[in-house]
PDB file of C-alpha atoms and ligand atoms in Angstrom:
ATOM      1  CA  MET A   1     110.530-120.080  58.725  1.00 84.00           C
ATOM      2  CA  SER A   2     109.362-120.101  62.243  1.00 97.00           C
ATOM      3  CA  THR A   3     106.826-117.720  64.014  1.00 98.00           C
ATOM      4  CA  ALA A   4     107.468-115.855  67.510  1.00 98.00           C
ATOM      5  CA  LEU A   5     104.716-114.350  69.526  1.00 98.00           C
ATOM      6  CA  ILE A   6     105.880-111.674  71.680  1.00 98.00           C
ATOM      7  CA  THR A   7     103.816-109.876  74.208  1.00 98.00           C
ATOM      8  CA  GLY A   8     104.701-106.298  75.157  1.00 98.00           C
ATOM      9  CA  ALA A   9     106.360-105.710  71.826  1.00 98.00           C
ATOM     10  CA  SER A  10     105.557-102.067  71.351  1.00 98.00           C
ATOM     11  CA  GLY A  11     108.346-100.892  73.373  1.00 98.00           C
ATOM     12  CA  GLY A  12     111.168-101.638  75.753  1.00 98.00           C
ATOM     13  CA  ILE A  13     112.722-105.119  76.013  1.00 98.00           C
ATOM     14  CA  GLY A  14     109.986-106.523  74.041  1.00 98.00           C
ATOM     15  CA  TYR A  15     110.558-104.298  71.006  1.00 98.00           C
ATOM     16  CA  GLU A  16     114.312-105.035  71.194  1.00 98.00           C
ATOM     17  CA  LEU A  17     113.402-108.730  71.243  1.00 98.00           C
ATOM     18  CA  ALA A  18     111.310-108.427  68.298  1.00 98.00           C
ATOM     19  CA  LYS A  19     114.158-106.779  66.277  1.00 98.00           C
ATOM     20  CA  LEU A  20     116.365-109.748  67.113  1.00 98.00           C
ATOM     21  CA  PHE A  21     113.841-112.330  66.128  1.00 98.00           C
ATOM     22  CA  ALA A  22     113.012-110.375  62.876  1.00 98.00           C
ATOM     23  CA  ARG A  23     116.872-110.360  62.072  1.00 98.00           C
ATOM     24  CA  ASP A  24     116.998-113.965  62.235  1.00 97.00           C
ATOM     25  CA  ARG A  25     114.076-114.233  59.929  1.00 97.00           C
ATOM     26  CA  HIS A  26     111.325-115.272  62.277  1.00 98.00           C
ATOM     27  CA  ASP A  27     107.819-114.172  61.435  1.00 98.00           C
ATOM     28  CA  LEU A  28     106.327-112.347  64.257  1.00 98.00           C
ATOM     29  CA  VAL A  29     103.081-111.910  66.080  1.00 98.00           C
ATOM     30  CA  LEU A  30     103.084-108.655  68.169  1.00 98.00           C
ATOM     31  CA  VAL A  31     100.974-107.963  71.072  1.00 98.00           C
ATOM     32  CA  ALA A  32     100.461-104.811  73.373  1.00 98.00           C
ATOM     33  CA  ARG A  33      97.662-102.337  73.985  1.00 98.00           C
ATOM     34  CA  SER A  34      98.978 -99.362  71.780  1.00 98.00           C
ATOM     35  CA  ASN A  35      97.572 -99.886  68.185  1.00 98.00           C
ATOM     36  CA  ASP A  36      99.756 -97.032  67.018  1.00 98.00           C
ATOM     37  CA  LYS A  37     103.102 -98.167  68.363  1.00 98.00           C
ATOM     38  CA  LEU A  38     102.524-101.698  67.230  1.00 98.00           C
ATOM     39  CA  THR A  39     101.879-100.645  63.642  1.00 98.00           C
ATOM     40  CA  GLN A  40     105.010 -98.550  63.661  1.00 98.00           C
ATOM     41  CA  VAL A  41     107.139-101.399  64.941  1.00 98.00           C
ATOM     42  CA  ALA A  42     105.492-103.782  62.262  1.00 98.00           C
ATOM     43  CA  ASN A  43     106.179-101.466  59.490  1.00 98.00           C
ATOM     44  CA  GLU A  44     109.910-101.136  60.483  1.00 98.00           C
ATOM     45  CA  LEU A  45     110.213-104.953  60.928  1.00 98.00           C
ATOM     46  CA  GLN A  46     108.494-105.863  57.788  1.00 98.00           C
ATOM     47  CA  ALA A  47     111.095-103.969  56.031  1.00 97.00           C
ATOM     48  CA  LEU A  48     113.524-106.849  57.192  1.00 96.00           C
ATOM     49  CA  GLY A  49     111.422-109.293  54.898  1.00 96.00           C
ATOM     50  CA  VAL A  50     109.435-111.034  57.634  1.00 98.00           C
ATOM     51  CA  THR A  51     105.589-111.189  58.070  1.00 98.00           C
ATOM     52  CA  VAL A  52     104.335-109.229  61.106  1.00 98.00           C
ATOM     53  CA  LYS A  53     100.916-109.703  62.709  1.00 98.00           C
ATOM     54  CA  THR A  54      99.858-107.303  65.300  1.00 98.00           C
ATOM     55  CA  PHE A  55      97.200-107.439  68.001  1.00 98.00           C
ATOM     56  CA  SER A  56      96.086-104.533  69.948  1.00 98.00           C
ATOM     57  CA  LEU A  57      94.936-106.177  73.233  1.00 98.00           C
ATOM     58  CA  ASP A  58      95.018-105.521  76.916  1.00 98.00           C
ATOM     59  CA  LEU A  59      96.406-108.889  78.065  1.00 98.00           C
ATOM     60  CA  GLY A  60      95.266-108.183  81.739  1.00 97.00           C
ATOM     61  CA  ALA A  61      91.598-108.205  80.725  1.00 96.00           C
ATOM     62  CA  GLU A  62      90.098-111.788  81.161  1.00 87.00           C
ATOM     63  CA  PRO A  63      89.337-113.012  77.597  1.00 94.00           C
ATOM     64  CA  SER A  64      92.248-111.492  75.767  1.00 96.00           C
ATOM     65  CA  PRO A  65      94.783-114.437  75.851  1.00 97.00           C
ATOM     66  CA  LYS A  66      91.997-116.804  74.735  1.00 98.00           C
ATOM     67  CA  PHE A  67      90.900-114.523  72.030  1.00 98.00           C
ATOM     68  CA  LEU A  68      94.472-114.053  70.624  1.00 98.00           C
ATOM     69  CA  TYR A  69      95.003-117.800  70.841  1.00 98.00           C
ATOM     70  CA  ASP A  70      91.506-118.510  69.000  1.00 98.00           C
ATOM     71  CA  GLN A  71      92.289-115.910  66.255  1.00 98.00           C
ATOM     72  CA  LEU A  72      95.668-117.392  65.667  1.00 98.00           C
ATOM     73  CA  GLN A  73      94.061-120.935  65.217  1.00 98.00           C
ATOM     74  CA  ARG A  74      91.551-119.510  62.755  1.00 98.00           C
ATOM     75  CA  GLU A  75      94.155-117.921  60.778  1.00 98.00           C
ATOM     76  CA  GLY A  76      96.384-121.160  60.760  1.00 97.00           C
ATOM     77  CA  VAL A  77      99.451-119.385  62.514  1.00 98.00           C
ATOM     78  CA  THR A  78     101.599-121.861  64.224  1.00 98.00           C
ATOM     79  CA  VAL A  79     103.408-120.315  67.165  1.00 98.00           C
ATOM     80  CA  ASP A  80     106.907-121.872  67.500  1.00 98.00           C
ATOM     81  CA  ILE A  81     108.117-119.471  70.235  1.00 98.00           C
ATOM     82  CA  LEU A  82     106.045-117.866  72.870  1.00 98.00           C
ATOM     83  CA  VAL A  83     107.645-114.872  74.489  1.00 99.00           C
ATOM     84  CA  ASN A  84     105.760-113.823  77.520  1.00 98.00           C
ATOM     85  CA  ASN A  85     107.353-110.379  78.082  1.00 98.00           C
ATOM     86  CA  ALA A  86     104.499-108.034  78.666  1.00 98.00           C
ATOM     87  CA  GLY A  87     104.541-106.925  82.490  1.00 98.00           C
ATOM     88  CA  PHE A  88     104.366-103.994  84.698  1.00 97.00           C
ATOM     89  CA  GLY A  89     105.247-102.810  88.415  1.00 97.00           C
ATOM     90  CA  ALA A  90     103.806-100.487  90.692  1.00 97.00           C
ATOM     91  CA  PHE A  91     105.307 -98.481  93.516  1.00 96.00           C
ATOM     92  CA  GLY A  92     103.975 -97.874  96.794  1.00 97.00           C
ATOM     93  CA  GLU A  93     102.931 -99.233 100.062  1.00 97.00           C
ATOM     94  CA  PHE A  94     100.693-102.384  99.611  1.00 98.00           C
ATOM     95  CA  ALA A  95      97.912-101.024 102.066  1.00 98.00           C
ATOM     96  CA  LYS A  96      97.654 -97.780 100.095  1.00 98.00           C
ATOM     97  CA  MET A  97      97.953 -99.269  96.548  1.00 98.00           C
ATOM     98  CA  PRO A  98      94.790 -98.845  94.520  1.00 98.00           C
ATOM     99  CA  GLU A  99      93.005-102.027  93.624  1.00 98.00           C
ATOM    100  CA  GLU A 100      93.246-101.705  90.015  1.00 97.00           C
ATOM    101  CA  GLN A 101      97.226-101.627  90.281  1.00 97.00           C
ATOM    102  CA  THR A 102      97.455-104.654  92.834  1.00 98.00           C
ATOM    103  CA  PHE A 103      95.289-106.789  90.695  1.00 98.00           C
ATOM    104  CA  GLY A 104      96.433-105.421  87.232  1.00 98.00           C
ATOM    105  CA  GLN A 105      99.928-106.610  88.088  1.00 98.00           C
ATOM    106  CA  ILE A 106      98.583-110.029  89.105  1.00 98.00           C
ATOM    107  CA  ARG A 107      96.374-110.330  86.083  1.00 98.00           C
ATOM    108  CA  LEU A 108      98.904-109.208  83.440  1.00 98.00           C
ATOM    109  CA  ASN A 109     102.289-110.706  85.164  1.00 98.00           C
ATOM    110  CA  ILE A 110     100.791-113.988  86.463  1.00 98.00           C
ATOM    111  CA  VAL A 111      97.353-114.821  84.912  1.00 98.00           C
ATOM    112  CA  ALA A 112      97.917-113.751  81.255  1.00 98.00           C
ATOM    113  CA  LEU A 113     101.449-115.341  81.076  1.00 98.00           C
ATOM    114  CA  THR A 114     100.129-118.561  82.653  1.00 98.00           C
ATOM    115  CA  GLU A 115      97.084-118.471  80.368  1.00 98.00           C
ATOM    116  CA  LEU A 116      99.202-117.998  77.174  1.00 98.00           C
ATOM    117  CA  THR A 117     101.500-120.887  78.420  1.00 98.00           C
ATOM    118  CA  ARG A 118      98.464-123.300  79.078  1.00 98.00           C
ATOM    119  CA  LEU A 119      97.049-122.451  75.606  1.00 98.00           C
ATOM    120  CA  PHE A 120     100.303-122.638  73.485  1.00 98.00           C
ATOM    121  CA  LEU A 121     102.404-125.512  75.309  1.00 98.00           C
ATOM    122  CA  PRO A 122     100.242-128.552  74.515  1.00 98.00           C
ATOM    123  CA  ARG A 123     100.419-127.960  70.717  1.00 97.00           C
ATOM    124  CA  MET A 124     104.202-127.602  71.097  1.00 98.00           C
ATOM    125  CA  ILE A 125     104.549-130.704  73.034  1.00 98.00           C
ATOM    126  CA  ALA A 126     102.188-132.608  70.379  1.00 98.00           C
ATOM    127  CA  ARG A 127     104.707-131.164  67.724  1.00 98.00           C
ATOM    128  CA  GLY A 128     107.610-132.340  69.766  1.00 98.00           C
ATOM    129  CA  THR A 129     109.269-128.782  69.291  1.00 98.00           C
ATOM    130  CA  GLY A 130     108.980-125.282  70.578  1.00 98.00           C
ATOM    131  CA  ARG A 131     110.258-122.560  72.896  1.00 98.00           C
ATOM    132  CA  ILE A 132     108.633-120.413  75.824  1.00 98.00           C
ATOM    133  CA  MET A 133     110.485-117.515  77.097  1.00 98.00           C
ATOM    134  CA  ASN A 134     108.976-116.081  80.399  1.00 98.00           C
ATOM    135  CA  VAL A 135     110.338-112.680  81.359  1.00 98.00           C
ATOM    136  CA  ALA A 136     110.628-112.668  85.119  1.00 98.00           C
ATOM    137  CA  SER A 137     113.161-110.139  86.796  1.00 98.00           C
ATOM    138  CA  THR A 138     115.778-110.233  89.316  1.00 97.00           C
ATOM    139  CA  ALA A 139     112.971-108.802  91.524  1.00 97.00           C
ATOM    140  CA  GLY A 140     111.713-112.371  91.781  1.00 98.00           C
ATOM    141  CA  PHE A 141     114.731-113.645  94.079  1.00 97.00           C
ATOM    142  CA  GLN A 142     113.620-111.726  97.167  1.00 97.00           C
ATOM    143  CA  PRO A 143     110.714-109.862  98.852  1.00 97.00           C
ATOM    144  CA  GLY A 144     110.261-106.234  97.750  1.00 97.00           C
ATOM    145  CA  PRO A 145     108.971-103.846 100.208  1.00 97.00           C
ATOM    146  CA  LEU A 146     107.305-100.895  98.272  1.00 97.00           C
ATOM    147  CA  MET A 147     106.826-103.201  95.300  1.00 97.00           C
ATOM    148  CA  ALA A 148     105.476-106.107  97.238  1.00 98.00           C
ATOM    149  CA  VAL A 149     103.118-107.292  94.705  1.00 98.00           C
ATOM    150  CA  TYR A 150     105.405-106.819  91.580  1.00 98.00           C
ATOM    151  CA  TYR A 151     108.328-108.681  93.321  1.00 98.00           C
ATOM    152  CA  ALA A 152     105.857-111.429  94.305  1.00 98.00           C
ATOM    153  CA  THR A 153     104.446-111.850  90.809  1.00 98.00           C
ATOM    154  CA  LYS A 154     108.099-112.229  89.300  1.00 98.00           C
ATOM    155  CA  ALA A 155     108.895-114.986  92.120  1.00 98.00           C
ATOM    156  CA  TYR A 156     105.755-116.803  90.770  1.00 99.00           C
ATOM    157  CA  VAL A 157     107.095-116.563  87.052  1.00 99.00           C
ATOM    158  CA  ILE A 158     110.528-117.916  88.287  1.00 98.00           C
ATOM    159  CA  SER A 159     108.968-120.901  90.150  1.00 98.00           C
ATOM    160  CA  PHE A 160     106.342-121.732  87.412  1.00 99.00           C
ATOM    161  CA  SER A 161     108.890-121.623  84.445  1.00 98.00           C
ATOM    162  CA  GLU A 162     111.444-123.813  86.222  1.00 98.00           C
ATOM    163  CA  ALA A 163     108.674-126.171  87.297  1.00 98.00           C
ATOM    164  CA  ILE A 164     107.276-126.728  83.749  1.00 98.00           C
ATOM    165  CA  ALA A 165     110.829-126.731  82.062  1.00 98.00           C
ATOM    166  CA  ASN A 166     111.293-129.878  84.118  1.00 98.00           C
ATOM    167  CA  GLU A 167     107.911-131.277  83.145  1.00 98.00           C
ATOM    168  CA  VAL A 168     108.599-130.832  79.385  1.00 98.00           C
ATOM    169  CA  ARG A 169     112.343-131.740  79.360  1.00 97.00           C
ATOM    170  CA  ASP A 170     111.922-134.813  77.110  1.00 97.00           C
ATOM    171  CA  ALA A 171     109.225-133.267  74.914  1.00 98.00           C
ATOM    172  CA  GLY A 172     111.553-131.283  72.647  1.00 97.00           C
ATOM    173  CA  VAL A 173     109.989-128.122  74.097  1.00 98.00           C
ATOM    174  CA  THR A 174     112.226-125.636  76.215  1.00 98.00           C
ATOM    175  CA  VAL A 175     111.055-123.110  78.752  1.00 98.00           C
ATOM    176  CA  THR A 176     113.329-120.314  79.673  1.00 98.00           C
ATOM    177  CA  CYS A 177     112.877-118.047  82.469  1.00 98.00           C
ATOM    178  CA  PHE A 178     114.762-114.726  81.785  1.00 98.00           C
ATOM    179  CA  CYS A 179     115.531-112.314  84.576  1.00 98.00           C
ATOM    180  CA  PRO A 180     116.611-108.791  83.620  1.00 98.00           C
ATOM    181  CA  GLY A 181     117.701-106.295  86.262  1.00 97.00           C
ATOM    182  CA  ALA A 182     116.989-102.822  86.401  1.00 95.00           C
ATOM    183  CA  THR A 183     116.966-101.697  82.586  1.00 96.00           C
ATOM    184  CA  HIS A 184     116.303 -98.375  80.792  1.00 95.00           C
ATOM    185  CA  THR A 185     112.833 -98.552  79.372  1.00 96.00           C
ATOM    186  CA  GLY A 186     109.530 -96.968  80.109  1.00 93.00           C
ATOM    187  CA  PHE A 187     108.974 -99.493  83.018  1.00 94.00           C
ATOM    188  CA  ALA A 188     110.307 -97.560  85.881  1.00 91.00           C
ATOM    189  CA  GLU A 189     108.202 -94.451  85.030  1.00 91.00           C
ATOM    190  CA  ARG A 190     105.080 -96.534  84.597  1.00 91.00           C
ATOM    191  CA  ALA A 191     105.976 -98.132  88.025  1.00 93.00           C
ATOM    192  CA  GLY A 192     106.644 -94.727  89.693  1.00 90.00           C
ATOM    193  CA  ASN A 193     110.089 -95.983  90.791  1.00 87.00           C
ATOM    194  CA  ASP A 194     112.246 -94.070  88.321  1.00 88.00           C
ATOM    195  CA  LYS A 195     113.861 -91.910  91.116  1.00 88.00           C
ATOM    196  CA  SER A 196     114.695 -94.991  93.257  1.00 91.00           C
ATOM    197  CA  ARG A 197     118.407 -95.733  94.236  1.00 89.00           C
ATOM    198  CA  LEU A 198     118.077 -98.828  92.005  1.00 90.00           C
ATOM    199  CA  PHE A 199     117.472 -96.706  88.940  1.00 90.00           C
ATOM    200  CA  LYS A 200     119.155 -93.449  89.996  1.00 83.00           C
ATOM    201  CA  GLN A 201     122.366 -94.559  91.637  1.00 82.00           C
ATOM    202  CA  LEU A 202     123.033 -98.331  90.908  1.00 83.00           C
ATOM    203  CA  GLY A 203     122.620 -98.152  87.485  1.00 84.00           C
ATOM    204  CA  ALA A 204     120.321 -99.784  84.626  1.00 94.00           C
ATOM    205  CA  MET A 205     121.380-101.828  81.546  1.00 95.00           C
ATOM    206  CA  SER A 206     120.285-100.740  78.104  1.00 97.00           C
ATOM    207  CA  ALA A 207     117.253-102.650  76.654  1.00 98.00           C
ATOM    208  CA  GLU A 208     119.330-103.708  73.583  1.00 98.00           C
ATOM    209  CA  LYS A 209     121.851-105.541  75.714  1.00 98.00           C
ATOM    210  CA  VAL A 210     119.321-107.122  78.039  1.00 98.00           C
ATOM    211  CA  ALA A 211     117.212-108.316  74.997  1.00 98.00           C
ATOM    212  CA  LEU A 212     120.346-109.757  73.327  1.00 98.00           C
ATOM    213  CA  ASP A 213     121.061-111.761  76.770  1.00 98.00           C
ATOM    214  CA  GLY A 214     117.585-112.976  76.785  1.00 98.00           C
ATOM    215  CA  TYR A 215     117.497-113.905  72.915  1.00 98.00           C
ATOM    216  CA  ARG A 216     120.651-115.937  73.265  1.00 98.00           C
ATOM    217  CA  ALA A 217     119.134-117.615  76.610  1.00 98.00           C
ATOM    218  CA  VAL A 218     115.896-118.698  74.823  1.00 98.00           C
ATOM    219  CA  MET A 219     117.737-119.917  71.549  1.00 98.00           C
ATOM    220  CA  GLU A 220     120.058-122.121  73.690  1.00 98.00           C
ATOM    221  CA  GLY A 221     117.102-123.213  75.729  1.00 98.00           C
ATOM    222  CA  ARG A 222     118.532-122.308  78.981  1.00 98.00           C
ATOM    223  CA  THR A 223     116.078-122.931  81.899  1.00 98.00           C
ATOM    224  CA  LEU A 224     117.061-119.880  83.920  1.00 98.00           C
ATOM    225  CA  ALA A 225     119.169-116.787  82.575  1.00 98.00           C
ATOM    226  CA  ILE A 226     119.878-113.672  84.586  1.00 98.00           C
ATOM    227  CA  SER A 227     121.104-110.740  82.485  1.00 98.00           C
ATOM    228  CA  GLY A 228     124.285-108.884  83.396  1.00 96.00           C
ATOM    229  CA  ALA A 229     127.154-110.318  85.646  1.00 95.00           C
ATOM    230  CA  GLN A 230     126.289-107.797  88.433  1.00 93.00           C
ATOM    231  CA  ASN A 231     122.729-108.824  88.532  1.00 95.00           C
ATOM    232  CA  TRP A 232     123.815-112.554  88.743  1.00 96.00           C
ATOM    233  CA  LEU A 233     126.046-111.985  91.643  1.00 94.00           C
ATOM    234  CA  VAL A 234     123.280-110.056  93.591  1.00 91.00           C
ATOM    235  CA  ALA A 235     120.912-112.861  92.851  1.00 94.00           C
ATOM    236  CA  GLN A 236     123.135-115.399  94.252  1.00 93.00           C
ATOM    237  CA  SER A 237     124.041-113.603  97.275  1.00 91.00           C
ATOM    238  CA  THR A 238     120.277-113.458  98.220  1.00 92.00           C
ATOM    239  CA  ARG A 239     120.457-117.212  98.713  1.00 91.00           C
ATOM    240  CA  PHE A 240     122.855-117.040 101.591  1.00 92.00           C
ATOM    241  CA  ALA A 241     122.149-113.870 103.298  1.00 94.00           C
ATOM    242  CA  PRO A 242     119.638-113.655 106.233  1.00 95.00           C
ATOM    243  CA  ARG A 243     116.121-113.050 104.784  1.00 95.00           C
ATOM    244  CA  LYS A 244     115.448-110.110 106.833  1.00 96.00           C
ATOM    245  CA  LEU A 245     118.668-108.487 105.640  1.00 96.00           C
ATOM    246  CA  VAL A 246     117.928-109.228 102.138  1.00 95.00           C
ATOM    247  CA  THR A 247     114.309-107.604 102.532  1.00 96.00           C
ATOM    248  CA  ALA A 248     115.917-104.476 104.137  1.00 95.00           C
ATOM    249  CA  ILE A 249     118.270-104.049 101.341  1.00 95.00           C
ATOM    250  CA  SER A 250     115.499-104.539  98.853  1.00 94.00           C
ATOM    251  CA  ARG A 251     113.624-101.856 100.420  1.00 95.00           C
ATOM    252  CA  TRP A 252     116.677 -99.477 100.487  1.00 93.00           C
ATOM    253  CA  ILE A 253     117.329 -99.717  96.775  1.00 92.00           C
ATOM    254  CA  THR A 254     113.734 -99.404  95.957  1.00 94.00           C
ATOM    255  CA  GLU A 255     113.152 -96.121  98.015  1.00 94.00           C
ATOM    256  CA  ASP A 256     113.733 -92.748  96.328  1.00 90.00           C
ATOM    257  CA  ALA A 257     117.449 -91.722  96.002  1.00 85.00           C
ATOM    258  CA  LYS A 258     116.744 -88.484  97.881  1.00 69.00           C
ATOM    259  CA  SER A 259     115.310 -90.078 100.989  1.00 52.00           C
TER     260      SER A 259
HETATM  261  N1  LIG B   1     112.705-102.400  82.868  1.00 76.26           N
HETATM  262  C1  LIG B   1     113.077-103.030  83.895  1.00 76.26           C
HETATM  263  O1  LIG B   1     113.926-102.409  84.730  1.00 76.26           O
HETATM  264  C2  LIG B   1     112.798-104.403  83.994  1.00 76.26           C
HETATM  265  C3  LIG B   1     113.459-105.210  84.869  1.00 76.26           C
HETATM  266  C4  LIG B   1     113.213-106.521  85.198  1.00 76.26           C
HETATM  267  C5  LIG B   1     112.429-107.080  84.308  1.00 76.26           C
HETATM  268  N2  LIG B   1     111.331-106.375  83.657  1.00 76.26           N
HETATM  269  C6  LIG B   1     110.414-107.038  82.978  1.00 76.26           C
HETATM  270  O2  LIG B   1     110.787-106.932  81.451  1.00 76.26           O
HETATM  271  C7  LIG B   1     109.315-107.191  80.866  1.00 76.26           C
HETATM  272  C8  LIG B   1     109.284-105.811  79.907  1.00 76.26           C
HETATM  273  O3  LIG B   1     109.426-104.642  80.534  1.00 76.26           O
HETATM  274  P1  LIG B   1     109.944-103.290  79.926  1.00 76.26           P
HETATM  275  O4  LIG B   1     111.023-102.908  80.738  1.00 76.26           O
HETATM  276  O5  LIG B   1     110.502-103.567  78.567  1.00 76.26           O
HETATM  277  O6  LIG B   1     108.670-102.413  80.183  1.00 76.26           O
HETATM  278  P2  LIG B   1     107.885-101.336  79.095  1.00 76.26           P
HETATM  279  O7  LIG B   1     108.981-100.555  78.479  1.00 76.26           O
HETATM  280  O8  LIG B   1     106.953-100.508  80.032  1.00 76.26           O
HETATM  281  O9  LIG B   1     107.160-102.137  78.021  1.00 76.26           O
HETATM  282  C9  LIG B   1     106.143-103.059  78.508  1.00 76.26           C
HETATM  283  C10 LIG B   1     105.468-103.540  77.227  1.00 76.26           C
HETATM  284  O10 LIG B   1     104.297-104.278  77.611  1.00 76.26           O
HETATM  285  C11 LIG B   1     103.190-103.752  77.090  1.00 76.26           C
HETATM  286  N3  LIG B   1     101.993-103.841  78.028  1.00 76.26           N
HETATM  287  C12 LIG B   1     101.866-103.302  79.191  1.00 76.26           C
HETATM  288  N4  LIG B   1     100.796-103.554  79.528  1.00 76.26           N
HETATM  289  C13 LIG B   1     100.033-104.318  78.796  1.00 76.26           C
HETATM  290  C14 LIG B   1      98.747-105.031  78.984  1.00 76.26           C
HETATM  291  N5  LIG B   1      97.962-104.778  79.791  1.00 76.26           N
HETATM  292  N6  LIG B   1      98.483-105.572  77.769  1.00 76.26           N
HETATM  293  C15 LIG B   1      99.232-105.902  76.758  1.00 76.26           C
HETATM  294  N7  LIG B   1     100.556-105.281  76.779  1.00 76.26           N
HETATM  295  C16 LIG B   1     100.890-104.484  77.661  1.00 76.26           C
HETATM  296  C17 LIG B   1     103.501-102.400  76.717  1.00 76.26           C
HETATM  297  O11 LIG B   1     102.789-101.872  75.659  1.00 76.26           O
HETATM  298  P3  LIG B   1     101.496-101.003  75.717  1.00 76.26           P
HETATM  299  O12 LIG B   1     101.716 -99.987  76.775  1.00 76.26           O
HETATM  300  O13 LIG B   1     101.248-100.417  74.427  1.00 76.26           O
HETATM  301  O14 LIG B   1     100.397-101.964  76.187  1.00 76.26           O
HETATM  302  C18 LIG B   1     105.015-102.540  76.322  1.00 76.26           C
HETATM  303  O15 LIG B   1     104.961-103.090  74.992  1.00 76.26           O
HETATM  304  C19 LIG B   1     108.360-106.768  81.826  1.00 76.26           C
HETATM  305  O16 LIG B   1     107.724-108.123  82.252  1.00 76.26           O
HETATM  306  C20 LIG B   1     109.000-106.412  83.111  1.00 76.26           C
HETATM  307  O17 LIG B   1     108.313-106.781  84.346  1.00 76.26           O
HETATM  308  C21 LIG B   1     111.634-105.102  83.402  1.00 76.26           C
END
């Protein structure tokens, strides 16, 4: 029986991923800030016959990833699959964005993901087996005016993940960068872009469908996977179109549907 550690498992894509891992009989370590929601998820998934540990932690706070790692070491838990899913975005002009929002995105989307990878990867390499799934976004393929920091954090996740996937290619460990497009979860409301053309007009996928794409990608050991054919096409098109045009279109879809 293997153990999967999933960050951001109290809701959205992380919760759907947790269900998929539990159905395939993986024990779970679930992390998020909300203790109540984690307990509820743990009770639901334990009924499927797997062991579920929960950690109520703000991963954007500096010592949390190390605390989590040390605690699991003390308890003798081996993490076979690390899913760095927790992340958030904030909508608004960069110059007007509160400091906490700007750096909160960097701390969670970049620093915590990098730190957890840094902590768990060496042991996977030593065992000659393991999987890491880093949840990026199709946002990572182009600049994102009005969500500049969020888009940039996801570009980091793509670049970082592809690079380390290459470094460990002969070590028995796979690193999968998974890129959802717009998905119906609590994400857009928290980001403040739930009224954007992207979410209002262009359409979002269900969290269940996205999680299934992600689950398959990580179990197949794919390096880069984009959820949904339409999202794949859009991501490819950004490679050939002029950067200024790509950036202008990116802004247009991020603006409110009314404007
Ligand atoms: N939804 C989309 O349209 C979309 C598109 C592309 C990529 N993504 C990416 O997919 C991932 C999951 O997003 P989602 O849509 O499922 O979002 P979500 O519904 O808002 O869920 C986010 C999860 O992360 C947890 N979380 C948030 N801040 C945290 C913190 N500081 N420390 C620990 N846990 C934290 C949340 O739980 P608590 O609030 O209890 O902490 C929740 O479990 C993110 O990386 C996101 O960037 C989402």
